[in-house]
C-alpha positions as MATLAB code, in Angstrom:
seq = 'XXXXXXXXXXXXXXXXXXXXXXXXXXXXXXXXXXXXXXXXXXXXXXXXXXXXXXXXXXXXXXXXXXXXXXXXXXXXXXXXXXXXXXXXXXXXXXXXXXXXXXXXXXXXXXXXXXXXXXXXXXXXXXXXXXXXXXXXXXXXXXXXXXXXXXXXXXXXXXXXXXXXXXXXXXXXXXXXXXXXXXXXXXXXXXXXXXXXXXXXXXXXXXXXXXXXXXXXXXXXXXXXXXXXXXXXXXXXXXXXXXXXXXXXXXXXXXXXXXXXXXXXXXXXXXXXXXXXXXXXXXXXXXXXXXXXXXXXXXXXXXXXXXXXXXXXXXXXXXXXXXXXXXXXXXXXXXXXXXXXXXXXXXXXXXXXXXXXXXXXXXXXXXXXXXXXXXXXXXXXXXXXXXXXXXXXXXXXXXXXXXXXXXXXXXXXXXXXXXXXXXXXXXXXXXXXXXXXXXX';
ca = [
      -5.545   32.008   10.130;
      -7.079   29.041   11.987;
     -10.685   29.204   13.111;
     -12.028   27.033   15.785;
     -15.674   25.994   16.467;
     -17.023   24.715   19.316;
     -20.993   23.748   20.067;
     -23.057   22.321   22.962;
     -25.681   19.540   22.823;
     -27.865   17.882   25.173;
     -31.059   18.785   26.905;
     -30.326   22.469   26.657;
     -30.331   22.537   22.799;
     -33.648   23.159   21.502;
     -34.806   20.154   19.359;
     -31.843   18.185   20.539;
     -29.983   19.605   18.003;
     -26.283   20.680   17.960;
     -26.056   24.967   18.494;
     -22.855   26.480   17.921;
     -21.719   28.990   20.911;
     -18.170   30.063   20.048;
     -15.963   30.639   17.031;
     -12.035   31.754   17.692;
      -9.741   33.126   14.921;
      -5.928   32.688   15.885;
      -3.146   33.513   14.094;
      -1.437   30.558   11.633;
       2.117   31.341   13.338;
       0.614   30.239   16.326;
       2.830   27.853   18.386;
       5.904   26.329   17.524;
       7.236   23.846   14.755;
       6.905   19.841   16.672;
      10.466   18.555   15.472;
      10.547   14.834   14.678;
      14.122   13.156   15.682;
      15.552    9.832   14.294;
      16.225    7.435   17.016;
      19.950    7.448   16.709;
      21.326   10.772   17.224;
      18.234   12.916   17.967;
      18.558   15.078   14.765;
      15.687   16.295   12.837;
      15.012   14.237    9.702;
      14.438   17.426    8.083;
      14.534   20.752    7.040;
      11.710   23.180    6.773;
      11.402   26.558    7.473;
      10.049   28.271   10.454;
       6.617   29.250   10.152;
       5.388   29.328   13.273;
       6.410   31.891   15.735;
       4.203   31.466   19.138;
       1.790   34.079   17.797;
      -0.895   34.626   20.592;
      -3.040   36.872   18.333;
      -6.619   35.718   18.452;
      -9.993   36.676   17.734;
     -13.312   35.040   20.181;
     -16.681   35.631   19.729;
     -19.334   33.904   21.537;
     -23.064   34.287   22.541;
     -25.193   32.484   24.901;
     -28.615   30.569   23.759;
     -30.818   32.470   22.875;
     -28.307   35.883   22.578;
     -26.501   37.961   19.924;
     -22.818   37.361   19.423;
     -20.002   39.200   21.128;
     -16.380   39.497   21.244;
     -15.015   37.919   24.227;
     -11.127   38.071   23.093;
      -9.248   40.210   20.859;
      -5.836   40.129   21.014;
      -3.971   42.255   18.262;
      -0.427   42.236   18.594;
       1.154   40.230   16.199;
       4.886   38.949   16.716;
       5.995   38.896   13.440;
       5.986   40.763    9.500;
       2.528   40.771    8.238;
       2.063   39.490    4.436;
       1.699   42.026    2.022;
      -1.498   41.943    0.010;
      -0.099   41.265   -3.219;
       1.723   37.768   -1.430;
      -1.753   36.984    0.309;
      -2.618   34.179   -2.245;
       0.713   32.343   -0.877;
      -0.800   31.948    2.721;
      -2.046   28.785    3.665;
      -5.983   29.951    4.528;
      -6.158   31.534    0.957;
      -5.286   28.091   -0.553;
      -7.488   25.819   -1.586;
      -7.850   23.055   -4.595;
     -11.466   23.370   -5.759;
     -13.073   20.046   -7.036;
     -13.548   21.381  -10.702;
      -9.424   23.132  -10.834;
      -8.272   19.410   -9.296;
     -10.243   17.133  -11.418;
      -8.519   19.453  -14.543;
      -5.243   19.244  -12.415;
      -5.572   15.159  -12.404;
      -7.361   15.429  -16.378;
      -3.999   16.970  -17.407;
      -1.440   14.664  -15.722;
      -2.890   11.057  -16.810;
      -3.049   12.753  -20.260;
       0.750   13.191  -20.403;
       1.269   16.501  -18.960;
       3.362   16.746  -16.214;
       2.550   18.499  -13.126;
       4.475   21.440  -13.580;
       3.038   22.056  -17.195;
      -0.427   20.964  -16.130;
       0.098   23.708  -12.983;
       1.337   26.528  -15.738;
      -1.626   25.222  -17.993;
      -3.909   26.683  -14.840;
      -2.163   29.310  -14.438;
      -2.686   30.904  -18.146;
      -6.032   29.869  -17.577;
      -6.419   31.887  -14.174;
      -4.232   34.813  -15.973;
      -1.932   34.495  -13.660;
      -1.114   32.336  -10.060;
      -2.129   34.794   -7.879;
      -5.713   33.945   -8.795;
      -5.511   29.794   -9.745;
      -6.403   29.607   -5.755;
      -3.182   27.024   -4.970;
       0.532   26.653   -5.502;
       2.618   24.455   -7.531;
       3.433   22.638   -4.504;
      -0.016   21.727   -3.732;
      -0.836   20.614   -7.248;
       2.444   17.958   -6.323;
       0.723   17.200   -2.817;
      -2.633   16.898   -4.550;
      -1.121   14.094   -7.455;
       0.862   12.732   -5.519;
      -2.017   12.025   -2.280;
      -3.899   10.557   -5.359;
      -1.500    8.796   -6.478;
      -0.895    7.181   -2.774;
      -4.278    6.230   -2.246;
      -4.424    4.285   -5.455;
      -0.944    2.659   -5.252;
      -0.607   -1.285   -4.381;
       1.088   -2.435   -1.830;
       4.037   -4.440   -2.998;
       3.106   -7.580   -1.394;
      -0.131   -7.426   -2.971;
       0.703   -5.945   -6.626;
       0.580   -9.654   -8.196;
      -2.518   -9.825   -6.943;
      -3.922   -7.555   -8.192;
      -2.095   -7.765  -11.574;
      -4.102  -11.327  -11.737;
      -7.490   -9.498  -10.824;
      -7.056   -6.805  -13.310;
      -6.264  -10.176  -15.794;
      -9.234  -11.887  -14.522;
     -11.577   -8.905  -15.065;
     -10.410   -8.159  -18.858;
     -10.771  -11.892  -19.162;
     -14.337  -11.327  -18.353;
     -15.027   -8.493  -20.640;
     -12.907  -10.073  -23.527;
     -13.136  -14.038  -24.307;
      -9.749  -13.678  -26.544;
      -7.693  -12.067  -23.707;
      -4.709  -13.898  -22.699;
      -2.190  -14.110  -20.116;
       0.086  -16.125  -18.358;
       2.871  -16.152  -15.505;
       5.639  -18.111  -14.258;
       6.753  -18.304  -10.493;
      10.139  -19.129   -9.082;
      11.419  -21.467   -6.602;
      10.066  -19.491   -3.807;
       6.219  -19.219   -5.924;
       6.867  -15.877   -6.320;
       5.945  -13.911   -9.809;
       9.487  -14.426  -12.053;
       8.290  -13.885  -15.872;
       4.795  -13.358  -16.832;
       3.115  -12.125  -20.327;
      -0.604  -11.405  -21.676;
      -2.498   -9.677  -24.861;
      -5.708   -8.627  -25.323;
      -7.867  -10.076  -28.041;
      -7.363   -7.156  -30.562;
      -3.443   -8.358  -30.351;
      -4.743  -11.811  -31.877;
      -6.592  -10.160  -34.749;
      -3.566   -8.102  -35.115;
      -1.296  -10.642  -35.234;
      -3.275  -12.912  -37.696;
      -3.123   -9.337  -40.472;
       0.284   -8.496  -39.334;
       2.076  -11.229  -38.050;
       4.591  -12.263  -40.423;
       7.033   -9.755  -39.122;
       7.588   -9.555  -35.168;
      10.480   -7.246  -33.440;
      11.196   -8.401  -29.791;
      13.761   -6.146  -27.522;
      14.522   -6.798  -23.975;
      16.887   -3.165  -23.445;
      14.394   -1.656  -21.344;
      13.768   -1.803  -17.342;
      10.917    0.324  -16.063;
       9.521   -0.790  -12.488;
      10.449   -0.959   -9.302;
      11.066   -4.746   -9.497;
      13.518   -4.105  -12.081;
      11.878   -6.576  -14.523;
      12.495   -6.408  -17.935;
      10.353   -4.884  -20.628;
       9.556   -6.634  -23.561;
       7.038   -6.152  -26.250;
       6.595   -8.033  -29.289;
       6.392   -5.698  -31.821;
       4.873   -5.474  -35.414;
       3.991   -3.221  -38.351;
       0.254   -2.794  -39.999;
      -0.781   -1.685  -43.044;
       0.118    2.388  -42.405;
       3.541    1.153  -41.198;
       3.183    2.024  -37.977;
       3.707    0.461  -34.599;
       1.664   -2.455  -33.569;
       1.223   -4.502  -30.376;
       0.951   -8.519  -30.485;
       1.748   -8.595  -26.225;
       4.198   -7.277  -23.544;
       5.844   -9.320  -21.353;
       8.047   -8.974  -17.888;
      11.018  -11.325  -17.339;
      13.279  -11.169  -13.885;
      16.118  -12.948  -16.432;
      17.275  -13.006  -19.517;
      17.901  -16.826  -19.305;
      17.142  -19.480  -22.233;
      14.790  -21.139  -20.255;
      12.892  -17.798  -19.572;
      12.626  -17.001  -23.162;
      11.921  -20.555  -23.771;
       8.943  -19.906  -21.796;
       8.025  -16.659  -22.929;
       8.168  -17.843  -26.656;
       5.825  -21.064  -25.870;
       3.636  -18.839  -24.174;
       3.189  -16.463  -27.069;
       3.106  -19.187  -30.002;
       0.058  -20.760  -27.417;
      -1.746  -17.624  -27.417;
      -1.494  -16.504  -31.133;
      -3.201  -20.277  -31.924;
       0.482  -22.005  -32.966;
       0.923  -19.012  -36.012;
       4.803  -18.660  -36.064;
       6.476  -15.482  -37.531;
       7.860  -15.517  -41.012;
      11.108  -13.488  -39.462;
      11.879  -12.402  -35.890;
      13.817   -9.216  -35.332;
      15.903   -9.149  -31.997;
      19.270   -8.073  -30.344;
      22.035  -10.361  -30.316;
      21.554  -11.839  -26.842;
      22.391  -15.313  -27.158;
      20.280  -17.120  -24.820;
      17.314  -15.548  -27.003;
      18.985  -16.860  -30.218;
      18.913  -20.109  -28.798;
      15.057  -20.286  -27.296;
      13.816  -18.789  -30.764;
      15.869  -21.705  -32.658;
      13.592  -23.849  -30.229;
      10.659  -22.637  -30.627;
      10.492  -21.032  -33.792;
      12.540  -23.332  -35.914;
      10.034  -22.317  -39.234;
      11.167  -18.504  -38.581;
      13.909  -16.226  -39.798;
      15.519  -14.541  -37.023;
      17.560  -11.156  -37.735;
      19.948  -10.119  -34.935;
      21.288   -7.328  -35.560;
      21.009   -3.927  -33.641;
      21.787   -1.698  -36.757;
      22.728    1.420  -34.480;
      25.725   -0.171  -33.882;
      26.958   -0.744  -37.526;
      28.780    2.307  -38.645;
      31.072    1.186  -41.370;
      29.665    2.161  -44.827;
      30.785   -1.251  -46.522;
      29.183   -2.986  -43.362;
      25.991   -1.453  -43.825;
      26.154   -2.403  -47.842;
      26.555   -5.908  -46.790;
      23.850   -5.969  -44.047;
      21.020   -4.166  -46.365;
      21.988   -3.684  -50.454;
      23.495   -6.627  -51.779;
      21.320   -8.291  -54.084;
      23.295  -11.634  -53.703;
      24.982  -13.864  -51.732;
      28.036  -13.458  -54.369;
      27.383   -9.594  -54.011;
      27.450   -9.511  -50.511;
      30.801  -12.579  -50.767;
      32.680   -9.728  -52.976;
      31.834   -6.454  -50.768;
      32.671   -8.570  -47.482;
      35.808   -9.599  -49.089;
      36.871   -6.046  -49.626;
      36.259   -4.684  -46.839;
      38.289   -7.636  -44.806;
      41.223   -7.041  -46.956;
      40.992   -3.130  -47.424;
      41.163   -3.122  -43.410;
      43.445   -5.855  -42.604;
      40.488   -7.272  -40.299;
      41.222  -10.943  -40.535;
      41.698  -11.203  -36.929;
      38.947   -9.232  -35.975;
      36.882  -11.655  -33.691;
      33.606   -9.804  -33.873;
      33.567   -9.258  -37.346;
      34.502  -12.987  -37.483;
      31.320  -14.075  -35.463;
      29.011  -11.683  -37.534;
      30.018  -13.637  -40.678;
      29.275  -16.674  -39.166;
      25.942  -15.556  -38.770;
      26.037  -13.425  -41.894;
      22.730  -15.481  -42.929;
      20.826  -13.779  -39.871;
      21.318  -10.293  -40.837;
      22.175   -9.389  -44.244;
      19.272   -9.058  -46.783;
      20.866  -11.038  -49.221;
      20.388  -14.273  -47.281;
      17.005  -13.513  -46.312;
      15.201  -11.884  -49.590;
      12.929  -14.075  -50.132;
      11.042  -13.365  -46.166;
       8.427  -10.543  -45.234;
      10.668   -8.165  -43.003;
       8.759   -5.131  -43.534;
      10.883   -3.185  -45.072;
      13.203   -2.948  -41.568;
      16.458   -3.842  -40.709;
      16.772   -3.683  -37.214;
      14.975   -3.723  -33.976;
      13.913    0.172  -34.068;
       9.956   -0.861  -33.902;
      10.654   -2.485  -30.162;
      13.169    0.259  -29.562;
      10.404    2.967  -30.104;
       8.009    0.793  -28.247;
      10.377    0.852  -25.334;
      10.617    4.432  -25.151;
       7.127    4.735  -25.689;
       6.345    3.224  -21.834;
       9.088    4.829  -20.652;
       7.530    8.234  -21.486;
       6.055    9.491  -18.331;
       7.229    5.911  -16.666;
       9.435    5.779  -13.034;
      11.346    3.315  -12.066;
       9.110    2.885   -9.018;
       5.906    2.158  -10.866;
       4.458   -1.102   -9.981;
       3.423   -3.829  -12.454;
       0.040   -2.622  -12.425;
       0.871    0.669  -13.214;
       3.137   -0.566  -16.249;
       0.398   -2.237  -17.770;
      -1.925    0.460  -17.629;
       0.475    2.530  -19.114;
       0.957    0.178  -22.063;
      -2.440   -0.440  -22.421;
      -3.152    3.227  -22.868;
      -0.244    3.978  -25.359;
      -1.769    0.753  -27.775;
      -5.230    2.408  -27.082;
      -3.662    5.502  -28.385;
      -1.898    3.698  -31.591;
      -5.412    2.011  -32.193;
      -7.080    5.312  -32.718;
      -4.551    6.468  -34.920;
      -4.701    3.617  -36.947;
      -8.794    3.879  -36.876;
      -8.078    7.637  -37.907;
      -5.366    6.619  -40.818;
      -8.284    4.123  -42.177;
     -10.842    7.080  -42.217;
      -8.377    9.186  -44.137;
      -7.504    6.343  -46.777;
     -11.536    5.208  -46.999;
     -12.722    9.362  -48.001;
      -9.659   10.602  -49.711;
      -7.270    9.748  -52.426;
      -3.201   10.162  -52.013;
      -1.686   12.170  -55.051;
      -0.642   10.736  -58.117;
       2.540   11.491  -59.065;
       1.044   11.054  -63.127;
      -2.431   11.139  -63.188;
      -3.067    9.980  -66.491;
      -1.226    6.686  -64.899;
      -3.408    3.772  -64.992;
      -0.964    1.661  -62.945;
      -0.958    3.776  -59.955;
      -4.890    4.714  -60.514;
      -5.353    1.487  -59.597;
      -2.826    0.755  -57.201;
      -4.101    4.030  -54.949;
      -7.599    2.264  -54.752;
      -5.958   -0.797  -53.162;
      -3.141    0.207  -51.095;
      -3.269    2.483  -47.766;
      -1.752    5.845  -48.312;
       1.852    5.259  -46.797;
       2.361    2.280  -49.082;
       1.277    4.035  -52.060;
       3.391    6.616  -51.505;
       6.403    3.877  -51.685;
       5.244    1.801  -54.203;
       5.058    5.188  -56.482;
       8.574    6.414  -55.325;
];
């Protein structure tokens, strides 16, 4: 149904105000669908279905000042199947997204949900969709019209990127960030933490994972969070950075950058993938710091992984090495040969006397990574990306401040209670590392 109003004003409205004189009611398969062609071969650019049949079925009803209403038209005859009253909630006139059902709709999605859950959320609620007063294609239309109005334009997304900078800058004196521009002075690399990050960093820093697997925008810059471990073992955040290439320079950059903004603190060890140019800038620029290169998902030998984590010597790890060269006649094996060379980069028996944590690979930036990606699309803008990560570390931040309540009112369970040792050592250590310094 489409209604129609139409009103007079002027000197014949009494107080010069606007008086409605007519209302008409026609039929919503009125007319006929207006095709839009392509300029090449006239075709339409899409496919919909016909809902519009050149219905003439109307309803008029007007009055003249000062009169009752009447019906002036009333044509009946519709050209089509009528909808049956159980399928009247799909019709277009029934549908409508109410402020309080949309601001739940839009609650739901920027809380994780996605739109289809958030629409079968509703429709639980409503006990069932004939009543939730919409479809599942308007609750798309309605996130995704929000979602245009609120989008950057490309052009301007660094722009706004350095506004959004400028105003946390504002609000926090220990927020940093930088950026680098190309040739053409043009965003290339940039990188920024807030001043939590620093505190962070100064408890936590000794250990830092860094991974550059992940691509998550529309510019198809590079993801890469430096990544630590606090005191409940979980996930930390010292910054995130975006890099157009993986190039020395780049990460020669990106490393300068972060050892200016942490106040010149350099990590005890570095965890990364074994990307060369990387290697290289971290030799540079962190010449005081261990760096461990080695993805462990891809180690799948057993002897391998006894070299790279449970030899308690460099002669241990010379013997098992040994063996497992000979045992496999792998002499001329050129990767195994380049591993070796770096065998003081990777295997714990090289590297025992460094904070590491307790890992062995790069799995902290790995689960960062697929942290943003989670509910991330590769045509999110830089400004979306960082809004995203800065809600996941807001997350991780209250369940650390949760995991310090829990440890500050409540006492982990002693294994032996009469146990003086670990007595004491529960009233010092969080939870999680009693638990392993008991095991």
């Amino acid at each position: 149904m489409v209604v129609r109003f139409y009103s007079r004003s002027g000197s014949d409205n009494i107080d010069n105000s606007k008086e409605l004189y007519m209302k008409e009611f026609e039929c919503s398969c009125k007319g006929t669908k207006d095709e839009k062609h392509s300029a090449k071969n006239k075709q339409p650019i899409y496919l919909k279905i016909e809902t519009r049949f050149g219905c003439t079925t109307r309803l008029r009803i007007g009055r003249k000042k000062n009169e009752e209403w009447r019906v002036t038209i009333f044509d009946i005859q519709h050209n089509h199947d009528m909808v049956s009253p159980d399928q009247s909630y799909m019709l277009r006139s029934a549908r409508s997204i109410s402020y309080a059902k949309g601001n739940t709709l839009k609650t739901l999605v920027d809380a994780g949900f996605s739109i289809s859950n958030a629409y079968s959320y509703l429709q639980q609620e409503s006990h069932g969709r004939e009543n939730v007063g919409f479809l599942k294609k308007d609750a798309y239309d309605y996130i995704n019209r929000i979602a245009k109005d609120h989008r950057q334009v490309e052009d301007g997304d660094a722009a706004e990127l350095i506004r959004h900078f400028k105003n946390k800058s504002n609000k926090d004196i220990l927020f940093y960030w930088d950026f680098q521009v190309d040739e053409n002075n043009r965003m290339c690399n940039f990188f920024f933490r807030d001043g939590r990050s620093r505190v962070d960093y100064e408890d936590f820093g000794d250990f830092v994972s860094f991974d550059t697997t992940y691509k998550t925008n529309k510019y198809n810059l590079i993801c890469a969070p430096f990544t630590g471990i606090n005191h409940h073992k979980n996930n930390v955040m010292f910054g995130l950075a975006f890099m157009s290439h993986e190039t020395e320079s780049s990460f020669q950059w990106l490393f300068n950058t972060f050892l200016e903004s942490m106040g010149g603190k350099q990590p005890e060890t570095i965890f990364t993938n074994q990307c060369q140019a990387m290697i290289n800038a971290i030799e540079v620029v962190f010449p005081n710091s261990h760096t461990d290169c080695v993805n462990g998902i891809s180690i799948r030998m057993l002897l391998l992984t006894l070299c790279m984590e449970f030899c308690e010597s460099e002669e241990e790890f010379e013997n098992i090495w040994s063996k497992m060269i000979a045992d496999n006649n792998l002499y001329d094996h050129s990767w195994l040969n380049n591993m070796y060379k770096l065998r003081n980069k990777w295997s714990t028996a090289f590297s025992k006397h460094r904070f590491s944590g307790g890992l062995k690979a790069t799995s902290r930036s790995e689960s960062t990574n697929s942290s943003l990606k989670f509910d991330g699309k590769r045509t999110d803008t830089l400004f979306d990306c960082v809004l995203r990560f800065e809600k996941i570390q807001n997350e991780w931040r209250q369940d650390e401040k949760e995991n310090d309540f829990k440890c500050r009112h409540g006492m982990p369970t002693l294994a032996v209670k009469t146990n003086c040792l670990l007595r004491d050592a529960s009233s010092i250590y969080t939870h999680t590392v009693h638990y392993m310094f008991q095991s």
